[in-house]
mmCIF file of C-alpha atoms in Angstrom:
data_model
loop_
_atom_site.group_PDB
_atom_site.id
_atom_site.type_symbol
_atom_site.label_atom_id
_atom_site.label_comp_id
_atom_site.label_asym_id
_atom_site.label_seq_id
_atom_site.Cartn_x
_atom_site.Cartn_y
_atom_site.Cartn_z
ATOM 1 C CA UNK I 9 -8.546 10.603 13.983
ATOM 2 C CA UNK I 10 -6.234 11.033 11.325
ATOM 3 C CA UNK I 11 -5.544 7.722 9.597
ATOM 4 C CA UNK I 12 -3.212 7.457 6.792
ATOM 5 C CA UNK I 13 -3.326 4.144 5.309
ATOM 6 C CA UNK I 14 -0.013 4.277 2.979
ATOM 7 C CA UNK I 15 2.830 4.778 4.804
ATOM 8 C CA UNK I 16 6.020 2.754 4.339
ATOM 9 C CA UNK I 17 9.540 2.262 6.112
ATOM 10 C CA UNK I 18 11.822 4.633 3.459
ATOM 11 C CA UNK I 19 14.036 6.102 6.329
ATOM 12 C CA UNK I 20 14.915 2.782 7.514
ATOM 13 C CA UNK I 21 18.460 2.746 9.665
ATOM 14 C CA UNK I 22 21.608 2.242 6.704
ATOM 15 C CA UNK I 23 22.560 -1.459 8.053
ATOM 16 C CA UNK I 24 19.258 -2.459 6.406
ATOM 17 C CA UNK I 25 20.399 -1.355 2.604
ATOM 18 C CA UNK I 26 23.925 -2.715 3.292
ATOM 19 C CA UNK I 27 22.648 -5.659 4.808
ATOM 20 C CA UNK I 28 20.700 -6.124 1.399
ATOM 21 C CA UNK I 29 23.600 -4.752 -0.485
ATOM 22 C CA UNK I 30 25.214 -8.046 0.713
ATOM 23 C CA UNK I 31 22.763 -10.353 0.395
ATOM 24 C CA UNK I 32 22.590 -9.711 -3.145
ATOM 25 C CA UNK I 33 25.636 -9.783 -3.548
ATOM 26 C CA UNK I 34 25.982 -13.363 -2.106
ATOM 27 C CA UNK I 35 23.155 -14.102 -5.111
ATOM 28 C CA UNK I 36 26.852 -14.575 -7.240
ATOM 29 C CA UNK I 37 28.849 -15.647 -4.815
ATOM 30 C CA UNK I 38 27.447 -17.390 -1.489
ATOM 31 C CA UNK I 39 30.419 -16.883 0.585
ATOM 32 C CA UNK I 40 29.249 -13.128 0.579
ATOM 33 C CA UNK I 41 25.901 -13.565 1.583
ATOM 34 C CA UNK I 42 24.867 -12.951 5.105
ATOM 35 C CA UNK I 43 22.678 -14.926 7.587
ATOM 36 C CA UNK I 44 19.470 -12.668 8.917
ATOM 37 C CA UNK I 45 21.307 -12.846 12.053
ATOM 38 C CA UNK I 46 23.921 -10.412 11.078
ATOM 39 C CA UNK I 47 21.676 -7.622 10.629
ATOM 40 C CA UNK I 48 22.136 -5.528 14.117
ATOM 41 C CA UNK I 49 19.544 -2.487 14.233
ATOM 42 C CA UNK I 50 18.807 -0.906 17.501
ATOM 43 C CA UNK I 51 15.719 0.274 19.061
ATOM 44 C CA UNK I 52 17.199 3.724 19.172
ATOM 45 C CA UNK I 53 18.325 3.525 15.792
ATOM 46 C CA UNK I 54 14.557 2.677 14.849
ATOM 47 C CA UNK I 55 13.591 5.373 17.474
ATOM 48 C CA UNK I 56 15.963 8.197 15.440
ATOM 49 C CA UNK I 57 14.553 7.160 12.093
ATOM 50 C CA UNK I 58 11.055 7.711 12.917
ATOM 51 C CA UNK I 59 11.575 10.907 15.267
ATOM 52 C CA UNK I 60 12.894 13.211 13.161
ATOM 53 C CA UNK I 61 11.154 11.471 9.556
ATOM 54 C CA UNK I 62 7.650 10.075 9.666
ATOM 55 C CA UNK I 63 6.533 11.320 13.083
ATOM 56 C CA UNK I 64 8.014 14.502 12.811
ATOM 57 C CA UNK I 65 6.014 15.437 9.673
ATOM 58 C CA UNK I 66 3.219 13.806 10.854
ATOM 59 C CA UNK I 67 2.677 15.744 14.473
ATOM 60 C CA UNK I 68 3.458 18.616 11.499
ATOM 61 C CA UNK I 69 1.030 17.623 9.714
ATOM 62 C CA UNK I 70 -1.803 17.011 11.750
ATOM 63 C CA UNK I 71 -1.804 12.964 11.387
ATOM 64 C CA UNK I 72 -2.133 10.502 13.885
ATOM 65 C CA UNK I 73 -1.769 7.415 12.938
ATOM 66 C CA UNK I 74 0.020 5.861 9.630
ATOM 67 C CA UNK I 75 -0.371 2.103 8.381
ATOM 68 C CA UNK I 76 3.674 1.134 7.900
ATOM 69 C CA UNK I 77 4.842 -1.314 5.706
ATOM 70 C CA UNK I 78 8.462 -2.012 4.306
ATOM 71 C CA UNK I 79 9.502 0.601 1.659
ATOM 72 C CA UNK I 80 7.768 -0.315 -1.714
ATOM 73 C CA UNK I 81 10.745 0.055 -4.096
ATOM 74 C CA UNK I 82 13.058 -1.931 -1.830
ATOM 75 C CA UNK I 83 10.212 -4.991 -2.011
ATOM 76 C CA UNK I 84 12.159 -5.535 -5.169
ATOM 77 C CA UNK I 85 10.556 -9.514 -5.605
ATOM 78 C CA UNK I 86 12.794 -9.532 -9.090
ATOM 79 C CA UNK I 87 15.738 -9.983 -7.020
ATOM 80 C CA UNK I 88 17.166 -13.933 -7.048
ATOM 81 C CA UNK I 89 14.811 -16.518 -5.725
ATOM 82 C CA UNK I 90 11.956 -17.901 -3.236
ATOM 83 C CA UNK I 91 14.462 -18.097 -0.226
ATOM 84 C CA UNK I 92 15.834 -14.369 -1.291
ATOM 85 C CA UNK I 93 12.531 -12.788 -0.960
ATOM 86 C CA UNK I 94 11.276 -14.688 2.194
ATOM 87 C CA UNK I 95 14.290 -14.448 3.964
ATOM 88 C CA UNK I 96 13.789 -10.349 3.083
ATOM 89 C CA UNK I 97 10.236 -9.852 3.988
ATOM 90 C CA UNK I 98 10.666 -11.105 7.219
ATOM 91 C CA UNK I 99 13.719 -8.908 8.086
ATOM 92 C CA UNK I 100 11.537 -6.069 6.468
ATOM 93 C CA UNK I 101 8.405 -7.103 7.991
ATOM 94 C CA UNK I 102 10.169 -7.429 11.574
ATOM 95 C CA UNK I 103 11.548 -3.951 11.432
ATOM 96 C CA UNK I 104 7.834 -2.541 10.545
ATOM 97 C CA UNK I 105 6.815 -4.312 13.526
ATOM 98 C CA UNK I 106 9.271 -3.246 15.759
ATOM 99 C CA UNK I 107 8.324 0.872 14.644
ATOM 100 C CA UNK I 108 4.577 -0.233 15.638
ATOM 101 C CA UNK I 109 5.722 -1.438 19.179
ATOM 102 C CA UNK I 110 7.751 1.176 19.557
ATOM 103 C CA UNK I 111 5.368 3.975 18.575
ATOM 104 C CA UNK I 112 1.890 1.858 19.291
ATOM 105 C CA UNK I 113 0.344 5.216 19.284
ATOM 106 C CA UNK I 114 0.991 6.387 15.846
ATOM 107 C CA UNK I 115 1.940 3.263 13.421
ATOM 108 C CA UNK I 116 0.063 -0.202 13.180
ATOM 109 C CA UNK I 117 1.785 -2.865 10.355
ATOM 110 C CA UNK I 118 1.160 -3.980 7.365
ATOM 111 C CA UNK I 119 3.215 -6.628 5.740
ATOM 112 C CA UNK I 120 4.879 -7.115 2.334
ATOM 113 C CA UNK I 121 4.649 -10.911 1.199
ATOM 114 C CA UNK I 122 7.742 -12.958 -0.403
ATOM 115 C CA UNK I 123 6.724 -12.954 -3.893
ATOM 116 C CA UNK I 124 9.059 -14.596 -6.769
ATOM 117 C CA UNK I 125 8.443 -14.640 -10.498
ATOM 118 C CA UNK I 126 6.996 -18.020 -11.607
ATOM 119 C CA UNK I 127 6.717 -19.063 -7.953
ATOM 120 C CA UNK I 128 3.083 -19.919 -6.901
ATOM 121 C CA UNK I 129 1.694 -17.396 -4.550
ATOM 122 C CA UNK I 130 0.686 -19.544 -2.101
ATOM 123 C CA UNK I 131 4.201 -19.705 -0.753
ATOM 124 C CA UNK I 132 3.528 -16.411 0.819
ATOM 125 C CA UNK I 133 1.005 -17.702 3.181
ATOM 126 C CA UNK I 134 3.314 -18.690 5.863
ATOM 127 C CA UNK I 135 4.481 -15.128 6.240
ATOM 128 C CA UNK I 136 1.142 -13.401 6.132
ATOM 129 C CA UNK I 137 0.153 -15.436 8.630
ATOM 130 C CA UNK I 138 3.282 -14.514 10.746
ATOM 131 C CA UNK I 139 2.250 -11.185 10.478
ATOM 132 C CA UNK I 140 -1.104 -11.232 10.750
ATOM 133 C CA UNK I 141 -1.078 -13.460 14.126
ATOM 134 C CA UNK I 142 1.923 -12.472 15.388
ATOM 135 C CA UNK I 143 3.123 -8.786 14.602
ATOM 136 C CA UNK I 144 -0.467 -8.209 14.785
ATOM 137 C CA UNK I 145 -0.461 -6.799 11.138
ATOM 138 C CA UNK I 146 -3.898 -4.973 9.430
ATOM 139 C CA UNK I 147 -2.999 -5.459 5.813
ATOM 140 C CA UNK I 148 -0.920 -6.512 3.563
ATOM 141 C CA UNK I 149 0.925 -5.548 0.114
ATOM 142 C CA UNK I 150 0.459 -7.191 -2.921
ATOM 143 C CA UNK I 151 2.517 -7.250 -5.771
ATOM 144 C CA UNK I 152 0.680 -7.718 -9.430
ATOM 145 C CA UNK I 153 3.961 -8.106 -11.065
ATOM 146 C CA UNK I 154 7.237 -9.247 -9.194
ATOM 147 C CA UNK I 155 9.171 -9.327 -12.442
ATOM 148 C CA UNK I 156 9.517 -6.257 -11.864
ATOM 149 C CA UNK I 157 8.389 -4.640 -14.718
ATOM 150 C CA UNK I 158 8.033 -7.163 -17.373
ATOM 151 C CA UNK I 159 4.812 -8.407 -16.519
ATOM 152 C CA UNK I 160 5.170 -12.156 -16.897
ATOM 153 C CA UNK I 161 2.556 -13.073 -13.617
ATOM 154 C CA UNK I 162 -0.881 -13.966 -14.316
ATOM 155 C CA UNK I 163 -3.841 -11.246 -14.171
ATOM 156 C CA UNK I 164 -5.478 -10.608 -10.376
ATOM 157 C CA UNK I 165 -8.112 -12.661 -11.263
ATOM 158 C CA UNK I 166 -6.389 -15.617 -12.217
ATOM 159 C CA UNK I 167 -6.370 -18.350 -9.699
ATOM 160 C CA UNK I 168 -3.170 -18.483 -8.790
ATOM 161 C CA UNK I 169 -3.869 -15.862 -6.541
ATOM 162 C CA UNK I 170 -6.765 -17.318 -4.893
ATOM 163 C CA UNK I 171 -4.608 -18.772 -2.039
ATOM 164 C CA UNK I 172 -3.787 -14.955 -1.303
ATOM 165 C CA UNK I 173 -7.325 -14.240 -1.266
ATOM 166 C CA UNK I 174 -8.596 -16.950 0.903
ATOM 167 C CA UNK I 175 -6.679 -16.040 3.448
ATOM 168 C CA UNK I 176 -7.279 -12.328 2.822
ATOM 169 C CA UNK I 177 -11.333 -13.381 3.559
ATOM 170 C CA UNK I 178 -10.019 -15.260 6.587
ATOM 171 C CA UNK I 179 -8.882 -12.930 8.090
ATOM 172 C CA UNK I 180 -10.897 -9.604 6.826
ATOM 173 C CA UNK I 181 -7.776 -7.743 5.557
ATOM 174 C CA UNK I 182 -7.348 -5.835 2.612
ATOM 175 C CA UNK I 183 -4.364 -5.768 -0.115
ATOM 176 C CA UNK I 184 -2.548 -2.628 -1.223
ATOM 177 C CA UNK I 185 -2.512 -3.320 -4.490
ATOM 178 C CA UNK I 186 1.557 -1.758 -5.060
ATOM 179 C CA UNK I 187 4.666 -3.016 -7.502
ATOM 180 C CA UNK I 188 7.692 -2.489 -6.634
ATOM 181 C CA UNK I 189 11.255 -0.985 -8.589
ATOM 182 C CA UNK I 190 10.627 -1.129 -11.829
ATOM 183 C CA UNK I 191 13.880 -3.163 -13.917
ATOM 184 C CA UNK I 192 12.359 -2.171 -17.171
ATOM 185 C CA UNK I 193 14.222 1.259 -18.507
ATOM 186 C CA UNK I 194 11.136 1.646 -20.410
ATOM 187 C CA UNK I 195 8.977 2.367 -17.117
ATOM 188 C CA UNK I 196 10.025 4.746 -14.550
ATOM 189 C CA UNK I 197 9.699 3.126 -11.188
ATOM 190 C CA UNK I 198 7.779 6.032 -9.221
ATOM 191 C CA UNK I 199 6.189 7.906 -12.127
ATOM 192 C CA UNK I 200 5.821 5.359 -14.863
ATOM 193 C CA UNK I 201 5.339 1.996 -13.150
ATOM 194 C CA UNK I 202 3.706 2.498 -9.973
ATOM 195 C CA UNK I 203 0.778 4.345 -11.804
ATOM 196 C CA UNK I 204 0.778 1.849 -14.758
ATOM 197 C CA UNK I 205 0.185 -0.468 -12.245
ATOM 198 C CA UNK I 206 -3.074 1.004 -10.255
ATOM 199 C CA UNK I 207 -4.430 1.428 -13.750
ATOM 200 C CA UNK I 208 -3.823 -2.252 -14.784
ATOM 201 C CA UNK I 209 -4.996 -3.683 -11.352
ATOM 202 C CA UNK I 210 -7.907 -1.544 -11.841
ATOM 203 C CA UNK I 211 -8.538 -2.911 -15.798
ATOM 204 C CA UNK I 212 -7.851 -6.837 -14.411
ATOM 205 C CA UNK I 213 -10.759 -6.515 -11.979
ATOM 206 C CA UNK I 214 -13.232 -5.024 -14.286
ATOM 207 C CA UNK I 215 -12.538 -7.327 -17.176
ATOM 208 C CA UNK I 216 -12.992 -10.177 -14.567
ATOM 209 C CA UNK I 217 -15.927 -11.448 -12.021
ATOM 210 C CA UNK I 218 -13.153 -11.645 -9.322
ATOM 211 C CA UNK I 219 -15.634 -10.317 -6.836
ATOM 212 C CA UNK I 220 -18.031 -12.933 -7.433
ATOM 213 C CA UNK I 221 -15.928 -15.705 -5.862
ATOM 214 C CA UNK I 222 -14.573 -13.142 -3.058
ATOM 215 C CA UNK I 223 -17.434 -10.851 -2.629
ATOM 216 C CA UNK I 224 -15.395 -9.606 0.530
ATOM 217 C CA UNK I 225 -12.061 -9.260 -0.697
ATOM 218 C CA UNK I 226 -10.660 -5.788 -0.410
ATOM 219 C CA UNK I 227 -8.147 -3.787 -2.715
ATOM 220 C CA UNK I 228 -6.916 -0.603 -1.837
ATOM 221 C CA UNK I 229 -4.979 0.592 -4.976
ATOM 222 C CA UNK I 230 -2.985 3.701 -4.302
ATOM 223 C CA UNK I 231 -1.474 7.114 -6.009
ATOM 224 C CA UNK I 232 -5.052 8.080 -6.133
ATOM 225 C CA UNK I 233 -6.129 4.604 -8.548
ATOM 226 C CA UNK I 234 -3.539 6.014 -11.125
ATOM 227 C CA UNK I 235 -5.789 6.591 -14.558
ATOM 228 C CA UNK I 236 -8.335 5.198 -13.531
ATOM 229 C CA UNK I 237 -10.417 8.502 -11.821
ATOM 230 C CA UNK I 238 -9.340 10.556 -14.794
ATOM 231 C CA UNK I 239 -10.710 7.984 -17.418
ATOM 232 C CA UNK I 240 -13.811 6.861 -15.592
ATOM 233 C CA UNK I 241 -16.325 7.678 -18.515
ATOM 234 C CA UNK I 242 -13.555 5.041 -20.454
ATOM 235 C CA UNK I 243 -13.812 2.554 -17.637
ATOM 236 C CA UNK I 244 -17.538 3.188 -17.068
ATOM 237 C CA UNK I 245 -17.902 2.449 -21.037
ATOM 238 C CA UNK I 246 -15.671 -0.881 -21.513
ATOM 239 C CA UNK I 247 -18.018 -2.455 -18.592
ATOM 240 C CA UNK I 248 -20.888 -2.024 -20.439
ATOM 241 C CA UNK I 249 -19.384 -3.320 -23.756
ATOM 242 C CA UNK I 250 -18.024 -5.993 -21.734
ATOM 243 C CA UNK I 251 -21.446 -6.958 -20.351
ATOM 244 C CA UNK I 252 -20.276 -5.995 -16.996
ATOM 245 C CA UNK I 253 -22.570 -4.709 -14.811
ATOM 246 C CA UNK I 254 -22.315 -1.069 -13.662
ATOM 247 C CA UNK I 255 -19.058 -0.159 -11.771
ATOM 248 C CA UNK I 256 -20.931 0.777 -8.702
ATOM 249 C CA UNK I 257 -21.821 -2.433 -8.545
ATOM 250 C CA UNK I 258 -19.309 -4.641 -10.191
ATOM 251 C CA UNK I 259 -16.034 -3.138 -8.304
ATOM 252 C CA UNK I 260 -17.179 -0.149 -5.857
ATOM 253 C CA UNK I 261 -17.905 -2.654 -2.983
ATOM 254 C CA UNK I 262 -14.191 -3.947 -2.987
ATOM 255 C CA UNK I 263 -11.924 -1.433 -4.703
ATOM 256 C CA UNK I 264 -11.056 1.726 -2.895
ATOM 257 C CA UNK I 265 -8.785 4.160 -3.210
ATOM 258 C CA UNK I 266 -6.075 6.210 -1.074
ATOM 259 C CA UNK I 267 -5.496 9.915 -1.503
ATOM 260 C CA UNK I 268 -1.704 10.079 -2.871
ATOM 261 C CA UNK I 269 -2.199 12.729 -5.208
ATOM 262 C CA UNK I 270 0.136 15.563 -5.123
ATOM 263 C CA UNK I 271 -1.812 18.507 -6.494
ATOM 264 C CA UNK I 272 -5.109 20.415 -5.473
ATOM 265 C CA UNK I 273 -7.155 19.436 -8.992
ATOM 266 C CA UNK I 274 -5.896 15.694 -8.706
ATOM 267 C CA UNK I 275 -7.534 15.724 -5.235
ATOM 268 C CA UNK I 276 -10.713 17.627 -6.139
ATOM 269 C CA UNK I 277 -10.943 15.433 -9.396
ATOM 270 C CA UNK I 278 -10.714 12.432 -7.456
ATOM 271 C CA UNK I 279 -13.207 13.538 -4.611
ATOM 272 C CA UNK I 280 -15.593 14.438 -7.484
ATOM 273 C CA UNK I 281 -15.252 11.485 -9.323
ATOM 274 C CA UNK I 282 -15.022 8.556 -6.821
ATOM 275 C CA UNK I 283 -17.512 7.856 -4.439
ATOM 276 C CA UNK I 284 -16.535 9.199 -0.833
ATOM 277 C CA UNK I 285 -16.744 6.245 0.274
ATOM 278 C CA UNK I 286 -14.072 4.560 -1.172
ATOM 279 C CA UNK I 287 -11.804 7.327 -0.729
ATOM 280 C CA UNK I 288 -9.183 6.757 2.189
ATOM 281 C CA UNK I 289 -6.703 9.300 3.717
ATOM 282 C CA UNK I 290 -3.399 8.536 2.673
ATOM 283 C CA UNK I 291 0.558 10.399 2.004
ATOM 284 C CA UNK I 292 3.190 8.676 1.643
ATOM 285 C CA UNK I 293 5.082 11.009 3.036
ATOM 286 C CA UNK I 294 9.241 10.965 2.705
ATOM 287 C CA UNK I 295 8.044 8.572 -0.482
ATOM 288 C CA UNK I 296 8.037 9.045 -4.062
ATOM 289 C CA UNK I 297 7.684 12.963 -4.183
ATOM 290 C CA UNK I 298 9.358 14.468 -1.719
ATOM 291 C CA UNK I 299 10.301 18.263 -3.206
ATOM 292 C CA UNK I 300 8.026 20.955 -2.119
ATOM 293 C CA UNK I 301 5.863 23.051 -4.710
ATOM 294 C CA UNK I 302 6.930 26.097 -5.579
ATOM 295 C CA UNK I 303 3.380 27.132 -6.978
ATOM 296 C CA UNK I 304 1.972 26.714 -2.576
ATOM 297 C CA UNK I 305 5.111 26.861 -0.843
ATOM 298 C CA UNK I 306 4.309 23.120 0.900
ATOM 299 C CA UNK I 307 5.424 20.119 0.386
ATOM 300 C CA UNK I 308 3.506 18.163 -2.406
ATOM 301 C CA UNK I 309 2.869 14.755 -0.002
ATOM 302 C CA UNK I 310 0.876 17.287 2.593
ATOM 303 C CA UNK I 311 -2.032 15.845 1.313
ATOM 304 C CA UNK I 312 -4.190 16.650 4.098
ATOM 305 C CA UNK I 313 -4.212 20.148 3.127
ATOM 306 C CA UNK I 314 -5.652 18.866 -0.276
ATOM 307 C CA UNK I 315 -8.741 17.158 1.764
ATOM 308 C CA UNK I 316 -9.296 20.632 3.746
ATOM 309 C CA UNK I 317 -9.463 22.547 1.028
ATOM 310 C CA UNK I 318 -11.531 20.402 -1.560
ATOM 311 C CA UNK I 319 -15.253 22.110 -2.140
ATOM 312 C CA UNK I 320 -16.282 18.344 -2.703
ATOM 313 C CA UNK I 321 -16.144 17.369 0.051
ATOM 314 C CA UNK I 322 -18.078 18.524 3.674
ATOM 315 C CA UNK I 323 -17.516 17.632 7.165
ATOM 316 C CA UNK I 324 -19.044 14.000 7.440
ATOM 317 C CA UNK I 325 -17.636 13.142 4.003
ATOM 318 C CA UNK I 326 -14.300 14.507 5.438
ATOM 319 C CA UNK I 327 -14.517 11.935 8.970
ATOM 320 C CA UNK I 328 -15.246 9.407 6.382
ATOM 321 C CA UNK I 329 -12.124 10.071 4.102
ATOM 322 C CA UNK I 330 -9.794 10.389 7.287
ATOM 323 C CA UNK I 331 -11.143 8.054 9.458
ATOM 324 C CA UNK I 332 -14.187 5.872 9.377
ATOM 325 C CA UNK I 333 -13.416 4.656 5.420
ATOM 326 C CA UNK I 334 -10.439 3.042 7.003
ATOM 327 C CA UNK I 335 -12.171 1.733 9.921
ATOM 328 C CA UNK I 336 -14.707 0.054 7.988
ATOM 329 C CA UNK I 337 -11.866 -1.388 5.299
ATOM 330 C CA UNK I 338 -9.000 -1.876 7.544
ATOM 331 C CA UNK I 339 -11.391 -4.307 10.380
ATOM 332 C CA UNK I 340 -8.534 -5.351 12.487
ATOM 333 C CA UNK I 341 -7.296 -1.662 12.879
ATOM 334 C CA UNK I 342 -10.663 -0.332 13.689
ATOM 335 C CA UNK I 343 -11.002 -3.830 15.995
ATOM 336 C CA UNK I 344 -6.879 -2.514 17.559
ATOM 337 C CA UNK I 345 -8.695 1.159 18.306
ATOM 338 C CA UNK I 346 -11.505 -0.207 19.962
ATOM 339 C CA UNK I 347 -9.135 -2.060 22.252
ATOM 340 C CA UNK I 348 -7.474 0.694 22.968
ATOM 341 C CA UNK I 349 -10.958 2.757 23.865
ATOM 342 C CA UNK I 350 -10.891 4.529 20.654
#
């Protein structure tokens, strides 16, 4: 199988972005803002979405199966308070799941969480467990900073988060590490603060014994781990000033990273740099970069044709990279296959 493990809702039907439109509206004045209720998206509006978008490319493509969560930038946990965010995870969340039942052969959910600045993460909790137990959800997405570019949350390792993370270990699932729109004008959202982010994520773990309290919490950071392949020799060298102990062993047994580079040398760097195997398949595809490159004639997200033509990598390493990488760190997916005879 195909699995690509970052995949997320960005074709979702128009009511949902007016819907929001309102509800932030109604952040100034409340006779504006809308109940949940109001929202009215059809099956067949979910059906056209994903038909001709996600499912299209991916039958294109050669993919079978994506891991779906709401659309990153739309997370947008800046926006008003506690009650905004929860109230718009689980309208986002919902949606995800209703795409997986849907389309049960080719998407599987993963949640976003209803993150706040200054509010204690542990308020998420009830959600995740929504979607874990209910929607049946294999992951879910973490935000390090719901400011929204300002950075005013704690680091990763800070224990704050460790409410997230027990329940993480409870049930085996892993966290894409992934911000959302940047409010900063200094950062880009897609190409300054997304990759900013993997890179910090990244630098929080190392600088921390994280792992050592959850040696079985997972992180998946995406856009290929940002810097961090690139600058390994730096990364390599500040754990040994630190008096870390080598990053095979210090962060390779619960970081891994997805494949969301858009270029053959990002991919070959990456497969060269990175152990295979914490390499997972992954797009994005109708995400951040959507244009297609004039140097190949494809699209730049086709990032399967990256895989297939890497030297680095050979046939096992490739099964390992598409599939059994995410099998091993996505349990409940690989447990969802198995139930399914696959």
């Amino acid at each position: 199988m195909i699995i690509d493990v970052h995949g997320h809702y960005t074709t979702a039907p128009a009511a949902l972005g007016a819907w929001r439109d309102l509800q932030i509206a109604g952040l100034k004045d409340p006779s504006q803002a809308p109940s949940a209720s109001a929202l009215k998206i059809s099956d067949d509006e979910i059906r056209d979405t994903i038909e001709n978008n996600q499912l299209k490319l991916m039958k294109q493509r050669g993919s079978d199966l994506t891991i779906f969560s709401p659309r990153a930038s739309f997370m947008a946990h800046h926006i008003g308070d506690f009650e905004t965010s929860a109230t718009w995870a689980a309208i986002c969340n919902e949606l995800c799941f209703r795409v997986s039942e849907l389309f049960p052969e080719h998407f599987i959910p993963a949640a976003m969480l209803p993150q706040s600045p200054g509010v204690d993460p542990a308020t998420c909790i009830p959600e995740l467990v929504k979607c874990v137990e209910q929607y049946g959800n294999v992951g879910i997405n973490l935000n390090p900073d719901p400011s929204g570019g300002h950075w005013t949350s704690p680091p990763l390792s800070d224990r704050s988060w460790y409410p997230i993370y027990e329940k993480m270990v409870e049930y085996d699932i892993p966290a894409m590490v992934h911000v959302s729109t940047s409010c900063n004008s200094c950062f880009h959202t897609t190409g300054a603060h997304y990759l900013n982010a993997d890179t910090t994520a990244f630098m929080q773990c190392l600088t921390s014994d994280l792992f050592k309290d959850f040696p079985t919490l997972k992180f998946l950071i995406p856009h290929g781990g940002g810097a961090v392949p690139y600058h390994w020799g730096r990364f390599r060298g500040l754990a040994q000033e630190l008096k870390k102990p080598l990053l095979d062993d210090h962060l390779l047994n619960n970081i891994f990273f997805d494949t969301c580079v858009y270029h053959q040398p990002g991919i070959d760097l990456l497969t060269k740099v990175i152990p295979v195997k914490n390499i997972l398949f992954a797009s994005e595809m109708i995400g951040a970069v959507r244009g297609i490159d004039p140097t190949t004639g494809h699209y730049y997200d086709d990032t399967k044709r990256y895989i297939e033509d890497t030297v680095n990598l050979n046939e096992e390493e490739r099964f390992q990279v598409y599939e059994g990488n995410a099998r091993r760190v996505f349990t409940r997916l690989d447990a969802a296959l198995k139930k399914k005879g696959l």
